[in-house]
Structure formats: structure tokens, C-alpha cells
Tab-separated table of C-alpha atoms in Angstrom:
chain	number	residue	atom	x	y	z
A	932	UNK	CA	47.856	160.616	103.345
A	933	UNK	CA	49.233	156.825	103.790
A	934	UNK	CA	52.204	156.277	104.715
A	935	UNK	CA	54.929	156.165	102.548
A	936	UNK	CA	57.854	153.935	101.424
A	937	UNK	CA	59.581	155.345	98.250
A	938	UNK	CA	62.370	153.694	96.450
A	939	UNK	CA	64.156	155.218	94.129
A	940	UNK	CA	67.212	154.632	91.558
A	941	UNK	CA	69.556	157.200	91.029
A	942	UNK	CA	73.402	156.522	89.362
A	943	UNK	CA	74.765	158.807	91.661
A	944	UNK	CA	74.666	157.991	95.385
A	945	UNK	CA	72.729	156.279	97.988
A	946	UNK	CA	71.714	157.465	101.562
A	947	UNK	CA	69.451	155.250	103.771
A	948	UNK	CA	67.392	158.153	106.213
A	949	UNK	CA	66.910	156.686	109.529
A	950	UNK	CA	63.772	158.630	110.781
A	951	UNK	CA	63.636	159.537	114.034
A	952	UNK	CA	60.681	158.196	116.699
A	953	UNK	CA	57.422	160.331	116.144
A	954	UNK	CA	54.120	159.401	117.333
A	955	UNK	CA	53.151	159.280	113.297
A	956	UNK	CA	55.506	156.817	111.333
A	957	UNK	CA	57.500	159.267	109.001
A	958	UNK	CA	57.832	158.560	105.048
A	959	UNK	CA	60.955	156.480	103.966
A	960	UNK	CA	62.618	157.325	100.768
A	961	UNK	CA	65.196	154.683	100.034
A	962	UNK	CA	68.069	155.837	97.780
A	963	UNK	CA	70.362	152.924	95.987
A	964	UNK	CA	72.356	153.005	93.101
A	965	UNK	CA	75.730	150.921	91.348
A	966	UNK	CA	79.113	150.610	91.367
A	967	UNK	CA	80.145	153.885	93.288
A	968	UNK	CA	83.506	154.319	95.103
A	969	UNK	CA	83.427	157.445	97.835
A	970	UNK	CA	84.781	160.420	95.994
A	971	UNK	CA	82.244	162.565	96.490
A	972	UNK	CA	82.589	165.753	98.752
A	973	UNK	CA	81.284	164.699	102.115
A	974	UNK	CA	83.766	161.716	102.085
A	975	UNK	CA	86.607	164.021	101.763
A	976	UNK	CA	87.526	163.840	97.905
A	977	UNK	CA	89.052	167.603	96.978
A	978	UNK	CA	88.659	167.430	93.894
A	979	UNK	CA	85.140	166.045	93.017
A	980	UNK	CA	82.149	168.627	93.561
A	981	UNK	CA	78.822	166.959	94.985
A	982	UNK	CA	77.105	170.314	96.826
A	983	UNK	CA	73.969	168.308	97.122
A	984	UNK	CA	74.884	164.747	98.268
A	985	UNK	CA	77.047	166.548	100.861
A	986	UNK	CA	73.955	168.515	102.020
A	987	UNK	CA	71.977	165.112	101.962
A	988	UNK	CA	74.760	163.496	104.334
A	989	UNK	CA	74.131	166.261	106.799
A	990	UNK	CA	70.584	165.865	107.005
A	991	UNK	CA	71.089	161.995	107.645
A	992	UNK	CA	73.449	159.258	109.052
A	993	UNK	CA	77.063	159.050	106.990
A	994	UNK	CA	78.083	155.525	106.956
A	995	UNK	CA	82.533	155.694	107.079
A	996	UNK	CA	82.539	151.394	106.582
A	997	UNK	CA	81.241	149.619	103.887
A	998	UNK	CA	80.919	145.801	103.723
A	999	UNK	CA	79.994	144.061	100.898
A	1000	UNK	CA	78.015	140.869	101.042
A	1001	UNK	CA	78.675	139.435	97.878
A	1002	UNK	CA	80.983	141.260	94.974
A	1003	UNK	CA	77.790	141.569	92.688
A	1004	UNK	CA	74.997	143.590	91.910
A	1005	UNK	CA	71.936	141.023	92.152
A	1006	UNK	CA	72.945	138.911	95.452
A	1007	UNK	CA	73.806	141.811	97.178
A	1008	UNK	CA	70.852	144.351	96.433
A	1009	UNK	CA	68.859	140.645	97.748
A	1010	UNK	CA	70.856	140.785	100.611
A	1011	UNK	CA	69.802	144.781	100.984
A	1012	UNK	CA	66.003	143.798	100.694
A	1013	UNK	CA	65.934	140.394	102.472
A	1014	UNK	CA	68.081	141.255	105.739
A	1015	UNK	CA	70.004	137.899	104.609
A	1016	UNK	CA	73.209	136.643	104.253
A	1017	UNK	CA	73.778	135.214	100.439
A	1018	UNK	CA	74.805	131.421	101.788
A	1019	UNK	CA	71.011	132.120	103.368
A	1020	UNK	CA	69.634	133.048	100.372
A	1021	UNK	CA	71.477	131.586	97.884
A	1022	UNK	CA	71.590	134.033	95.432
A	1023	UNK	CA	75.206	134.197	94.262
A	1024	UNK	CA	74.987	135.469	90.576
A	1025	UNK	CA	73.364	138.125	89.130
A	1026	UNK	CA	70.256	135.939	87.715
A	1027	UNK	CA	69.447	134.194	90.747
A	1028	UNK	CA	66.152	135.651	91.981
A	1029	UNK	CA	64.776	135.376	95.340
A	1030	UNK	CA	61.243	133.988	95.181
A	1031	UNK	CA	62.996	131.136	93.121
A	1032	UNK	CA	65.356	130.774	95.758
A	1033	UNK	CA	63.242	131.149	98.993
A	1034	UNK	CA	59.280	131.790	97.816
A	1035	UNK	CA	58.552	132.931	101.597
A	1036	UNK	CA	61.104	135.424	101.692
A	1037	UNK	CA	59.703	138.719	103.684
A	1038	UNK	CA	61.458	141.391	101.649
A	1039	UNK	CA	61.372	145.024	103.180
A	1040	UNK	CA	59.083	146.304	100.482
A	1041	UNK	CA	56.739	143.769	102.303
A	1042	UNK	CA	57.480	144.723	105.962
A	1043	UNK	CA	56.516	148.037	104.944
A	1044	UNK	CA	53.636	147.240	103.141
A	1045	UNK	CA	52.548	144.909	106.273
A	1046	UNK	CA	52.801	147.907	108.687
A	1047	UNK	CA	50.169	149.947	106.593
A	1048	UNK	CA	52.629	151.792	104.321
A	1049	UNK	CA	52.372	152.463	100.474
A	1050	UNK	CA	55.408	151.236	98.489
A	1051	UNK	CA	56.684	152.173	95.324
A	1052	UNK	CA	59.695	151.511	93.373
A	1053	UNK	CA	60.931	153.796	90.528
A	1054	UNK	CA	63.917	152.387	88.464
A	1055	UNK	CA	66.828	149.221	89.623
A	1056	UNK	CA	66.552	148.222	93.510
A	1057	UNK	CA	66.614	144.526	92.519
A	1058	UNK	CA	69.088	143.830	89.535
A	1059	UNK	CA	68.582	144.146	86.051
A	1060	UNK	CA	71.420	144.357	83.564
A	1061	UNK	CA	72.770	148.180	83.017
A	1062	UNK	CA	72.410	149.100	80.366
A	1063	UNK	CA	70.534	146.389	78.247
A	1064	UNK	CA	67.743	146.214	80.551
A	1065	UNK	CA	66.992	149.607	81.447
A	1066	UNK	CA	63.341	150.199	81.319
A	1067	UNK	CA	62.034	146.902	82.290
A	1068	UNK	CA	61.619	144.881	86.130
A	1069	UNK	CA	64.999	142.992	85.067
A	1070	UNK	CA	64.706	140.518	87.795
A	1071	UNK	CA	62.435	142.169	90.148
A	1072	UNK	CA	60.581	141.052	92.984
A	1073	UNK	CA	56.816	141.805	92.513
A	1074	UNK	CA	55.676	141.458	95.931
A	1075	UNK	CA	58.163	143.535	97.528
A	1076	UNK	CA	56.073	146.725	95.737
A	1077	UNK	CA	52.425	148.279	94.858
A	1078	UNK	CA	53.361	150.578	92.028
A	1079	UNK	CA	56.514	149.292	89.709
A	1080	UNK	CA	58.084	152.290	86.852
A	1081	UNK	CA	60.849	151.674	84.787
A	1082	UNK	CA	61.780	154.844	83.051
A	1083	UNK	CA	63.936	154.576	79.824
A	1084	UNK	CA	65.257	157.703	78.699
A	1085	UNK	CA	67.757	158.711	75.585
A	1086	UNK	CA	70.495	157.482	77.191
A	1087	UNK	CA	69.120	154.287	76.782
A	1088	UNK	CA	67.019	154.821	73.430
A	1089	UNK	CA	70.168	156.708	71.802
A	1090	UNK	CA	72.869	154.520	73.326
A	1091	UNK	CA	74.753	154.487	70.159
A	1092	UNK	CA	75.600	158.123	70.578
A	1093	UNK	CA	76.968	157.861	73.778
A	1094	UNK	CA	81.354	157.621	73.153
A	1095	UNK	CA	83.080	154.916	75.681
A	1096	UNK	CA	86.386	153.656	75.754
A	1097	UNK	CA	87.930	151.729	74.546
A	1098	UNK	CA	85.202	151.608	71.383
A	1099	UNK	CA	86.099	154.184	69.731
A	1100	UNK	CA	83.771	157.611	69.296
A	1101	UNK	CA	80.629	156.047	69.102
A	1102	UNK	CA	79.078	152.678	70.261
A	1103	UNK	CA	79.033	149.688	68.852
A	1104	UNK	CA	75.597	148.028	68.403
A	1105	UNK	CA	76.741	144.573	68.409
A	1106	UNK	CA	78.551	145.078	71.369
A	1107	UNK	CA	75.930	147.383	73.739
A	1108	UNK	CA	77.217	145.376	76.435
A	1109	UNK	CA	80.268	146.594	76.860
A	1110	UNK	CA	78.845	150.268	77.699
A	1111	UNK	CA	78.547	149.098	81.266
A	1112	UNK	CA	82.090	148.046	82.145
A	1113	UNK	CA	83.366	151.229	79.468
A	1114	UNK	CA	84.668	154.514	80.367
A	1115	UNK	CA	81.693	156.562	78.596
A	1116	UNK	CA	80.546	160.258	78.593
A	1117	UNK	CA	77.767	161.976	76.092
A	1118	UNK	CA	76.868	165.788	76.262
A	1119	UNK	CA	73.507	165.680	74.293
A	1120	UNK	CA	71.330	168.986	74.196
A	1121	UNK	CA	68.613	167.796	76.397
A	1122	UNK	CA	66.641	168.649	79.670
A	1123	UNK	CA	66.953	166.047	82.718
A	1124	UNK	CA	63.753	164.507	82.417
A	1125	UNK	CA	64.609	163.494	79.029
A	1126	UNK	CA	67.002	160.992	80.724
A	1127	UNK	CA	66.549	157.903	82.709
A	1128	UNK	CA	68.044	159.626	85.796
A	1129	UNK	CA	65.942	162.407	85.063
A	1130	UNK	CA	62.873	160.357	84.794
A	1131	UNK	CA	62.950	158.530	87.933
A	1132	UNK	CA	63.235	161.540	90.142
A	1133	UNK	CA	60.352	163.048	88.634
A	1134	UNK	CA	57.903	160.151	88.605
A	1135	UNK	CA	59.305	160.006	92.578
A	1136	UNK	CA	58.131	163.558	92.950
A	1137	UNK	CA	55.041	162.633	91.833
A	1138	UNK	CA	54.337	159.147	93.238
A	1139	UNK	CA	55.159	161.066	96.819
A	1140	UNK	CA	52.761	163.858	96.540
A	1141	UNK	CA	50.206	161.623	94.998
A	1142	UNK	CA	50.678	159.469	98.025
């Protein structure tokens, strides 16, 4: 099997693994996601219950600081993938993209790729706007990646259902984008895969067996 670099989107937490030394390079699964403070479990919080990304912070390293290199989404997941500062890069909004930027960037995705691993991406690890873009590259990087999926579940395709406040009970279609700044909860009958979330850890799943 060829070696593997996975990254995946998940709204819930992210843990970078750091693999130890082996005389085979291991598989990478890279885990990033939005917007998240630390209550969760493993940071302490008493009352929030996250049995699973505690068990995933025992199994790797638990970073206690967090520094943020620019207080958006798009120049700072560039930062992430580049290994450069945003006055380097000079991506400071959430539209600037890199290859506009710097066209000879070396992203991660590539370093990986140039050391003989497979790379995939399932779901956001470069920005695209949440919700209104979910299910397409948003403003992806194409080289960083061999295999690109962008899931769109019901959260997405039934967006009016979901209640956020203020807004009242149910969404307003004219104003979709305020979903993403909006205090917002939905309890539909469904299974997980039926979801966005849902979707991207499956096609993971599969994109790491296959590979």
C-alpha cells in the first residue's frame, strides 16, 4: 500500500498525530476544523462530554498554547499548509488564495506528495465559506492534493430547517449567511452519513483502506 496522507474536515476538533520514527514512514491523518474554543473533556471542561476526542488526545500530543496567525479562517489554514507567516504570504482575508499570492508556494499536501505519499483531502482544509459553500473546493489549492471530495449533506441541502438565533424557528433563505455566525441546533431523524460530518468520515474510511 502507498503511503498515506489523509486530510480530513470534521466540525468538532482537530489533533495533528506526530508519528513516531519507524523504518516504514507511517500514514498521516490530518484533522482540522473551525472556530472551536477548548471545552472539551481532555482540556478540563466539567461539564462538556467528548469520550472520544479525550481518547484521541491520549493516543497523541495535547497542545496547552494556541497561537493564532491571523484572526481568520483562510490566512490562517494558508499559514497551516504553507509553514508561512501571513506578512510572507500575504493572504490576509478570507479570499486571498495562495497560488495567486505566491504561485511557487510548496504547500504540505505537496511535501507529502514529493516524498512518495498519496494525498487526499475530504471536506474544508483551505477556506471556503461555512455554510454557503459547503460541497464545493471554496478556495482550494489543487496542487496541494490527488483526490479532492466535498461532501454536502442535509444540513446543507435542508438548511432552512435548521432553527438559529436570533432568526427566529426556522431560517431565513435570504439571509443563509447568517447561519454561520448564529446560535443554531436541528434534531432531524437521520443517520450520520446523511450529514456532511457524516460524509466526510466515511469517504475517509474508504479513501484509507483503498489506499
Amino acid at each position: 500500500m502507498p503511503y498515506l496522507f489523509r486530510n480530513t474536515s470534521y466540525l468538532v476538533m482537530g489533533l495533528a498525530a506526530v508519528c513516531l520514527l519507524t523504518a516504514r514512514p507511517m500514514n498521516v491523518v490530518f484533522i482540522a476544523i473551525d472556530d472551536l474554543n477548548t471545552d472539551l473533556g481532555c482540556y478540563g471542561h466539567e461539564q462538556v462530554q467528548t469520550p472520544n476526542m479525550d481518547r484521541l488526545a491520549k493516543m497523541g500530543v495535547q497542545f496547552n498554547n494556541a497561537y493564532c496567525q491571523q484572526p481568520l479562517c483562510g490566512p490562517s489554514r494558508v499559514s497551516v499548509m504553507s509553514g508561512l507567516r501571513p506578512n510572507t504570504t500575504d493572504c490576509f482575508s478570507l479570499g486571498d488564495n495562495i497560488r495567486s499570492k505566491r504561485p511557487d508556494t510548496l504547500t504540505l499536501g505537496q511535501f507529502f506528495q514529493d516524498k512518495g505519499y498519496y494525498v487526499g483531502r475530504v471536506g474544508k482544509i483551505y477556506h471556503y465559506g461555512n455554510p454557503s459553500q459547503i460541497g464545493t473546493n471554496g478556495n482550494d489549492d489543487k496542487l496541494s492534493w490527488q483526490e479532492r471530495f466535498n461532501p454536502q449533506g442535509i444540513d446543507s441541502l435542508q438548511e432552512d430547517e435548521i432553527i438559529r438565533y436570533p432568526g427566529g424557528k426556522k431560517g431565513n433563505p435570504n439571509k443563509k449567511e447568517n447561519l454561520g455566525i448564529s446560535m443554531a441546533w436541528w434534531d432531524p431523524v437521520s443517520e450520520d452519513e446523511e450529514h456532511t460530518d457524516g460524509m466526510v468520515a466515511s469517504r475517509a474510511i474508504e479513501m484509507i483502506e483503498r489506499n
